[in-house]
Coordinates of C-alpha atoms and ligand atoms in Angstrom, one line a residue:
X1 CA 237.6 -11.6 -138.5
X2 CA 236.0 -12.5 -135.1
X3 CA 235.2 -16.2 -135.1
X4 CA 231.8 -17.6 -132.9
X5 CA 231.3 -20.7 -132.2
X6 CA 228.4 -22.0 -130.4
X7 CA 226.5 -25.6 -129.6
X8 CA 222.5 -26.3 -128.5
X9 CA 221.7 -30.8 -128.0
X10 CA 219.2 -32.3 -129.1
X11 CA 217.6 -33.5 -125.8
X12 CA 213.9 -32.0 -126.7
X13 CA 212.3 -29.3 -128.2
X14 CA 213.5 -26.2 -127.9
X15 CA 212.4 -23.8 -125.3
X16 CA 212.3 -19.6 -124.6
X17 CA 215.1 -20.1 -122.6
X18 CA 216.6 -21.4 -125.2
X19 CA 215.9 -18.4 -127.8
X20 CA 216.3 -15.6 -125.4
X21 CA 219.5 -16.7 -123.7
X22 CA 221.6 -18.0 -126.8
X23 CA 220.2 -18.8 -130.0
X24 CA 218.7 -15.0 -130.9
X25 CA 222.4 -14.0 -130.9
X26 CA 223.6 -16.7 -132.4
X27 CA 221.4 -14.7 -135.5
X28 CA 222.7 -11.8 -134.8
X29 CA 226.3 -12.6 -134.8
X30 CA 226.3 -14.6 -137.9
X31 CA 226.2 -10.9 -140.0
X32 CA 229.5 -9.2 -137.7
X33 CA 231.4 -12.6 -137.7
X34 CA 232.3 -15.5 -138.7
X35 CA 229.9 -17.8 -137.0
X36 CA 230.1 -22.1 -136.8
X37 CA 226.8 -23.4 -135.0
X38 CA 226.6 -27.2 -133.8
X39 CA 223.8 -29.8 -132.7
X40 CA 226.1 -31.5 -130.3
X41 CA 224.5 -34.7 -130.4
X42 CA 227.8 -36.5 -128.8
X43 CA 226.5 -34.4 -125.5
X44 CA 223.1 -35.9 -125.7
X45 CA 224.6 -39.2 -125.5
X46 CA 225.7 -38.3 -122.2
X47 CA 222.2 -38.9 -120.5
X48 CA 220.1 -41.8 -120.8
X49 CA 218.1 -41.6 -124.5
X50 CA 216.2 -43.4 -126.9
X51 CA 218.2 -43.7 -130.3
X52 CA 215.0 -43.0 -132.7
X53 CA 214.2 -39.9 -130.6
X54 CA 218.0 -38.6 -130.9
X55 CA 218.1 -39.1 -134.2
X56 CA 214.8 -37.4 -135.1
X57 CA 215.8 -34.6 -132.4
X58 CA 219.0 -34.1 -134.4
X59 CA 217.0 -33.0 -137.5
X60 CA 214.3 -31.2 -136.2
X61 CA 216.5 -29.0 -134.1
X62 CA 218.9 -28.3 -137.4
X63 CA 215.6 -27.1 -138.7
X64 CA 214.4 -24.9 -135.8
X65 CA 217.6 -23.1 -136.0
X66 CA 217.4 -22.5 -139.6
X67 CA 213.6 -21.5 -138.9
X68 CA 215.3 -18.8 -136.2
X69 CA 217.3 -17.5 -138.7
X70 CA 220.3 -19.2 -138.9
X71 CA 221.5 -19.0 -143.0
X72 CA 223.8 -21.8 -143.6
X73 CA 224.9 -18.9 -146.3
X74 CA 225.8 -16.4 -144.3
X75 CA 227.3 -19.3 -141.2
X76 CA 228.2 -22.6 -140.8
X77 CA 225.8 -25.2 -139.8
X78 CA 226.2 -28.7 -138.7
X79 CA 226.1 -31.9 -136.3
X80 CA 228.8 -32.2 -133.9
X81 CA 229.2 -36.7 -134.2
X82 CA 229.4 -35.7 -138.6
X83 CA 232.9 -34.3 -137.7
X84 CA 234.7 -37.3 -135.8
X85 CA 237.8 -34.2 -135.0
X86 CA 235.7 -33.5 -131.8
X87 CA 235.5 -36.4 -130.4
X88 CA 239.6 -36.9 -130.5
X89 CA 240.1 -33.7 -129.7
X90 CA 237.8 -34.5 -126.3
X91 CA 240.2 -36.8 -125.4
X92 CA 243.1 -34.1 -125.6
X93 CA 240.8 -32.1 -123.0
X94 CA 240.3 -34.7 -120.7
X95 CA 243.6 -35.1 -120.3
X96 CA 244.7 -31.3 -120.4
X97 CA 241.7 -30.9 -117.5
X98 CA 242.1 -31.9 -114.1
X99 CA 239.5 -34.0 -112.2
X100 CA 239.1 -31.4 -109.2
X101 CA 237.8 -28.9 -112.1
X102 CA 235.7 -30.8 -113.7
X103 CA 234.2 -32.2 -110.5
X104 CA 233.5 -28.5 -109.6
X105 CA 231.1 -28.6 -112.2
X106 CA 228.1 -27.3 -111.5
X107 CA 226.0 -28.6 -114.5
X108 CA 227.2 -32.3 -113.5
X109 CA 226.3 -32.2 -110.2
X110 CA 222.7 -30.6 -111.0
X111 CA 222.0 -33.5 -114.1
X112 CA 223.7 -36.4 -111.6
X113 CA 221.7 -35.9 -108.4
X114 CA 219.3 -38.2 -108.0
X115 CA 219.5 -40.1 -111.1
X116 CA 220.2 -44.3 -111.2
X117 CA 222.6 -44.0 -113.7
X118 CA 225.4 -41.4 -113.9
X119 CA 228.0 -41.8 -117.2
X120 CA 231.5 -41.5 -116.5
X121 CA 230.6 -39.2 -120.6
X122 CA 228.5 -36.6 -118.0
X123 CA 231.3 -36.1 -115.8
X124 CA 234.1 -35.4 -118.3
X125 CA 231.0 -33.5 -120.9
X126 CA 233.0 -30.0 -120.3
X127 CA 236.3 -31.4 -122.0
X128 CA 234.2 -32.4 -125.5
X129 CA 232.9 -29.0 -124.8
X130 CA 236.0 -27.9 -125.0
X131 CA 237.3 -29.3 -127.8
X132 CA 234.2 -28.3 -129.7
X133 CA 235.3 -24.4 -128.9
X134 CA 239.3 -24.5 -129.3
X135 CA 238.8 -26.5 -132.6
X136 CA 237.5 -23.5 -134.1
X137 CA 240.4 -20.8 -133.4
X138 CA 237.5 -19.4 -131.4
X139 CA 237.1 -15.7 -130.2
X140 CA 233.4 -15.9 -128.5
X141 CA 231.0 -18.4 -127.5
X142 CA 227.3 -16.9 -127.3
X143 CA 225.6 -18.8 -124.5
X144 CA 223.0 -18.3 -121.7
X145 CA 224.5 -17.9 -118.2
X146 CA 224.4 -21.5 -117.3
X147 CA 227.2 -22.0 -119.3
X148 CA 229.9 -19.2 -118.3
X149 CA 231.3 -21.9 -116.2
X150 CA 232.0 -24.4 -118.9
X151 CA 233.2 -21.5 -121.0
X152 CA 235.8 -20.9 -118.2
X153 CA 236.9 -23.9 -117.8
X154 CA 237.7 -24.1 -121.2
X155 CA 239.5 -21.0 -121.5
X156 CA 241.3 -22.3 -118.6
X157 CA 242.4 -25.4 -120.7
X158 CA 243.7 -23.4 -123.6
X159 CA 245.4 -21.6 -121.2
X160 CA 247.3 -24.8 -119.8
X161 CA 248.0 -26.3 -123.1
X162 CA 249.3 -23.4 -124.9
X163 CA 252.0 -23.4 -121.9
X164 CA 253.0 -26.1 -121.7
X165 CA 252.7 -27.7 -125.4
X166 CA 253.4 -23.8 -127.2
X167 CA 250.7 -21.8 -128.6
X168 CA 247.9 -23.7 -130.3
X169 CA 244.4 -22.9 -129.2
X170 CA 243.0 -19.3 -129.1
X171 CA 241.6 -18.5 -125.7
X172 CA 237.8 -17.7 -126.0
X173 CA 235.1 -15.2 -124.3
X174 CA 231.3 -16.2 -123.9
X175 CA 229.0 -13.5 -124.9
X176 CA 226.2 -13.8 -122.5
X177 CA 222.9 -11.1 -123.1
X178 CA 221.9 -8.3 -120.7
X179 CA 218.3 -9.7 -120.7
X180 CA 217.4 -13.3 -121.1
X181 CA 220.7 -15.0 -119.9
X182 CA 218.8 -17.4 -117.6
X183 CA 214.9 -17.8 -118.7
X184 CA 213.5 -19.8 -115.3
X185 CA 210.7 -22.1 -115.3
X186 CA 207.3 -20.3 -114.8
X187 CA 205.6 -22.7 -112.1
X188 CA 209.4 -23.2 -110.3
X189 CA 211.3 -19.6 -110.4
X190 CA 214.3 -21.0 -108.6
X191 CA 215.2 -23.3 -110.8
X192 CA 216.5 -22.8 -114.8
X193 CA 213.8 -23.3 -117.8
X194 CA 215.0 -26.4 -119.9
X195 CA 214.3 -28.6 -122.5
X196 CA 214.8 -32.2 -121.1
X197 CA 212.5 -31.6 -117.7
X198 CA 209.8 -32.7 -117.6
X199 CA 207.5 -29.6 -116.2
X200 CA 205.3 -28.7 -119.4
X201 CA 203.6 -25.8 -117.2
X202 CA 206.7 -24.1 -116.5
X203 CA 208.4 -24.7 -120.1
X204 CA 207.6 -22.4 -122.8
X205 CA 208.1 -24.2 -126.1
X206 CA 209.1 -22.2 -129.5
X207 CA 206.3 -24.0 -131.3
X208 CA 203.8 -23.8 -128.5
X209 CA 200.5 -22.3 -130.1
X210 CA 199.3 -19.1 -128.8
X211 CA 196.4 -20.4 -126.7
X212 CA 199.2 -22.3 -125.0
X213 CA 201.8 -19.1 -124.2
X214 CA 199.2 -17.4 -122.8
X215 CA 197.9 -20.3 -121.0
X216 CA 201.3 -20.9 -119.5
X217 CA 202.1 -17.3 -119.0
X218 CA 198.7 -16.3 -117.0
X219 CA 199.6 -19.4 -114.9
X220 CA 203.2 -18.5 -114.0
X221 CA 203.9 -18.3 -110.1
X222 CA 204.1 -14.7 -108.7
X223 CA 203.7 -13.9 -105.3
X224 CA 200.6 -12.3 -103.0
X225 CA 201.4 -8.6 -103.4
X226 CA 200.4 -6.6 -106.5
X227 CA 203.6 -4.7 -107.3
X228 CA 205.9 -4.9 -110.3
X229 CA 209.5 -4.2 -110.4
X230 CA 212.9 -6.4 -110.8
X231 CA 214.4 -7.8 -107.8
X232 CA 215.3 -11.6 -108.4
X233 CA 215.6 -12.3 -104.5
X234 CA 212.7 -11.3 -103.3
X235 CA 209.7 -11.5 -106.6
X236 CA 211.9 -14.3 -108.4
X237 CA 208.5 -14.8 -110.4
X238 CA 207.6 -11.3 -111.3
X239 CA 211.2 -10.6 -112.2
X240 CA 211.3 -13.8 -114.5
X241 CA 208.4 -12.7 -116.9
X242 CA 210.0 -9.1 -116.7
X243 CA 213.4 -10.4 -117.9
X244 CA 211.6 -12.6 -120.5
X245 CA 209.4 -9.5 -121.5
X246 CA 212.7 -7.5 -121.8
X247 CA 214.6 -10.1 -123.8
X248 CA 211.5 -10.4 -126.1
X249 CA 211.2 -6.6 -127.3
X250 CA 215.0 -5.5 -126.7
X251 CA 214.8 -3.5 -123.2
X252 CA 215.9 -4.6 -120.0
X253 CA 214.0 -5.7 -117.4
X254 CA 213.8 -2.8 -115.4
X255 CA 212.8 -0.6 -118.7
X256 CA 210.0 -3.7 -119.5
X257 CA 208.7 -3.1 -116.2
X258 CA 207.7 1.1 -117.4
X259 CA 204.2 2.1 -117.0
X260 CA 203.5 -1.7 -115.7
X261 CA 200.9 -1.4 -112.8
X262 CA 199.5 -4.9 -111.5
X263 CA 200.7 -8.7 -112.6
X264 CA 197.5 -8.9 -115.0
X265 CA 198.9 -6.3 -117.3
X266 CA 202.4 -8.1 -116.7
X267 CA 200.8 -11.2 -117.9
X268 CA 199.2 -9.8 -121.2
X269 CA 201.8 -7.9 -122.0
X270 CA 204.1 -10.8 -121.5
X271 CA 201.9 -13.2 -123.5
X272 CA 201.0 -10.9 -126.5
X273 CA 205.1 -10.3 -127.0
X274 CA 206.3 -13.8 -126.7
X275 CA 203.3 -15.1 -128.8
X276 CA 204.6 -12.0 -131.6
X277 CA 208.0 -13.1 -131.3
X278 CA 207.6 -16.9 -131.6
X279 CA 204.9 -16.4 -134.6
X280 CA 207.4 -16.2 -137.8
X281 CA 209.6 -18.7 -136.1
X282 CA 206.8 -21.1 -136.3
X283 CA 205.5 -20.5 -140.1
X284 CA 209.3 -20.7 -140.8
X285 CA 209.6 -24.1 -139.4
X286 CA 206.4 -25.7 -140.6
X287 CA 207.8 -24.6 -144.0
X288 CA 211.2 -26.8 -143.9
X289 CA 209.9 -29.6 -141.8
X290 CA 208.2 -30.2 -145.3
X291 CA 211.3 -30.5 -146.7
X292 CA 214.0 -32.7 -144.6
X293 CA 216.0 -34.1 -148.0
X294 CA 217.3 -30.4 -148.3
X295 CA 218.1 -30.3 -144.6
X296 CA 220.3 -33.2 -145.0
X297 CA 221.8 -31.5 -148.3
X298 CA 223.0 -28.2 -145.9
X299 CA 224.2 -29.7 -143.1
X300 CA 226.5 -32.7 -145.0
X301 CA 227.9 -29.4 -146.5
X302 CA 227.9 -27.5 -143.2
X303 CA 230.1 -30.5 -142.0
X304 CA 232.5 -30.5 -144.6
X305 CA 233.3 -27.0 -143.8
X306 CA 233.7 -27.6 -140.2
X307 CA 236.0 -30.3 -141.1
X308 CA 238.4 -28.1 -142.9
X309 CA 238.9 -25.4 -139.9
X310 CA 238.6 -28.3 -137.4
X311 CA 241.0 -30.7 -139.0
X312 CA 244.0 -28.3 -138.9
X313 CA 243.4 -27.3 -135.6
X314 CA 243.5 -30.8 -134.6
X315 CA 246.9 -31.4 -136.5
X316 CA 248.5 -28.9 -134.5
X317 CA 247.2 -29.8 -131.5
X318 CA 248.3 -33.4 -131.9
X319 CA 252.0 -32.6 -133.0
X320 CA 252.6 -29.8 -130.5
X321 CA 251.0 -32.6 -127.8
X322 CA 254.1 -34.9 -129.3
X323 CA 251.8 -37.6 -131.1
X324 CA 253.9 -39.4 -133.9
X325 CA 253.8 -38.3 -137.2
X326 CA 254.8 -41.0 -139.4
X327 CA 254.6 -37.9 -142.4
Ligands
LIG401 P1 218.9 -29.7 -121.3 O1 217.6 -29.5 -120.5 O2 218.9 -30.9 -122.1 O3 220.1 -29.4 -120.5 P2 218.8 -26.9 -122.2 O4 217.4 -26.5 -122.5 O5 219.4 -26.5 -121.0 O6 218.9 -28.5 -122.4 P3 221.1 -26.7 -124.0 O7 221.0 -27.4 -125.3 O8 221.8 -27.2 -122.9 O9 219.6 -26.4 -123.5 O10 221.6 -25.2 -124.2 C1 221.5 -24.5 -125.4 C2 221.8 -23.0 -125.1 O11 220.6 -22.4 -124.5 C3 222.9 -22.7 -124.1 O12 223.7 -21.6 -124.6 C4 222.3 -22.4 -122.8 O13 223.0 -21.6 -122.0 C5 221.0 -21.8 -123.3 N1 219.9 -21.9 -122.3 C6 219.3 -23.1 -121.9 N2 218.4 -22.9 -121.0 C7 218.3 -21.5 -120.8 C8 217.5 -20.7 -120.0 N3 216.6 -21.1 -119.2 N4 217.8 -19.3 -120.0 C9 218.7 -18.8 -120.9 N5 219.5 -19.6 -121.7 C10 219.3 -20.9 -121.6
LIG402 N1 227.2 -27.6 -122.8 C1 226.3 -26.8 -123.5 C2 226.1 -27.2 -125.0 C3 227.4 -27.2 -125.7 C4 228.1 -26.0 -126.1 C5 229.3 -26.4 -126.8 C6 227.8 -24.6 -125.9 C7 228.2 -28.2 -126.1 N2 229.3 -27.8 -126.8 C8 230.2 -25.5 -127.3 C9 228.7 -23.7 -126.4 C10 229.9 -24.1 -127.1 C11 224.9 -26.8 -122.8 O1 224.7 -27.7 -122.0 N3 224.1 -25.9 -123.1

């Protein structure tokens, strides 16, 4: 059976981009595969945080993505720091990867510029990514487009290990949708919607209320003509809230953007399906945010499953990389 494998942090609250790009095929995998879903809370470490707000993150996003629909029945569900196998197995990657790749990076050098404090952890993030795929024998990685990078690199690594250590990791694929593989921020189209910046116009949240979607949607930056169709170059703004229209009712942008005169009726139509969408996802979530001590019951047994699969990956890995087996 195909095995998935796929990681969100806990850096904020979860935004559209978020949803559209990975986590609403994260739900629909879980049914055709065998599916293992982290909150890799090691990669949050890798900016500057406040410890209370991590740890609070940690368990409100393992809610949100059981409110999405993830069924720690029907998947595996857990946080990435509860099985200490990643974290060794990092180390593994960092020194299967070579510095020139990872300084090609281009998620490093986007969250580095500019800031006072850069972690040696941010520079060397895509080898713990890494580890947190091949530990999992895994076939595909559903993620949004920012990530094909990362997801190359680490097939790249598996690649390199497996010759020259003998044949230990399988060599994964990301699975990246047709519509909604990179959300961008409504008031700055150029650049990526996410949860850690700090542009509350731009960002869509998944429990923003209604008033607020359509708020943030009437406001999104277009440009001075009046004419709707997809062409990211030159209507980067239009063609945003077409791709996010697509991704939210299953069509692609160019079939979202049918019988769509003026940006008005872009906007509305835009705003009623995102607020549609987002509405179960936030009764779900209100429900087991009442409930955290059952939370914590699924995801210590979410862990314990990731530790079986994860710990004999590791084993291998360590004796074909010649580590010393005193058994
Ligand atoms: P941060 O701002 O802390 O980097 P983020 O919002 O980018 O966070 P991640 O936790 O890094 O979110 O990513 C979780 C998943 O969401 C990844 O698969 C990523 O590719 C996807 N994703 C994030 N932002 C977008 C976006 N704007 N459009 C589509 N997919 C996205
Ligand atoms: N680097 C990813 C998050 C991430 C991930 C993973 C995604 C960490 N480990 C494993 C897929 C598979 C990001 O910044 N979105």
């Amino acid at each position: 059976m195909t095995r998935v494998f796929s990681g969100i942090k806990p850096s904020g609250a979860v935004q559209l981009g978020n949803y559209l790009g990975a986590l609403q095929n994260w739900v629909s995998m879980q049914d055709e595969s065998e599916a293992v879903y982290c909150v890799v809370d090691l990669h949050a470490l890798t900016v500057p945080h406040d410890p209370d707000e991590l740890r609070s993150s940690t368990l409100s996003l393992t809610q949100m993505l059981m409110a999405v629909g993830l069924d720690p029945d029907r998947c595996i569900l857990f946080v990435q720091s509860h099985v200490q196998e990643h974290a060794e197995c990092a180390w593994l990657m960092e020194c299967t990867a070579a510095f020139g790749e990872l300084r090609r990076m281009t998620q490093f050098k986007d969250k580095s510029t500019g800031n006072e404090f850069v972690s040696a952890g941010l520079f060397t993030y895509p080898a713990l990514q890494a580890a947190d795929i091949l530990l999992y024998d895994t076939n595909q990685v559903p993620v949004g487009e920012d990530q094909r990078q990362h997801i190359e690199l680490t097939r790249d690594i598996a690649i390199r290990f497996n010759s020259r250590f003998g044949d230990t990791f399988t060599v994964p694929e990301a699975i990246i949708p047709s519509s909604g593989a990179r959300v961008m921020d409504l008031q700055h189209p150029e650049k990526k919607m996410s949860k850690s910046e700090d542009s509350p116009q731009g960002t869509i949240l998944i429990l923003d209320p209604p008033d607020a979607i359509e708020k943030k949607i009437k406001r999104a930056v277009t440009d001075s003509d009046d004419e709707v169709f997809f062409d990211i170059d030159t209507k980067p703004g239009v063609s945003n809230l077409l791709s996010i229209l697509g991704a939210a009712t299953g069509k692609t942008p160019q079939e979202a953007s049918d019988g769509i005169e003026r940006y008005g009726d872009l906007k509305n139509a835009t705003a009623e399906a995102v607020v549609e969408l987002l509405k179960p996802i936030q009764e779900k979530y209100h429900d087991l945010a009442d409930d955290p001590g059952e939370t914590n019951r699924l995801i210590a047994k979410g862990a314990e499953k990731a530790r079986e699969i994860a710990s004999a990956t590791l084993s291998r890995a360590r004796n074909n990389i010649g580590l010393f087996s005193h058994n």
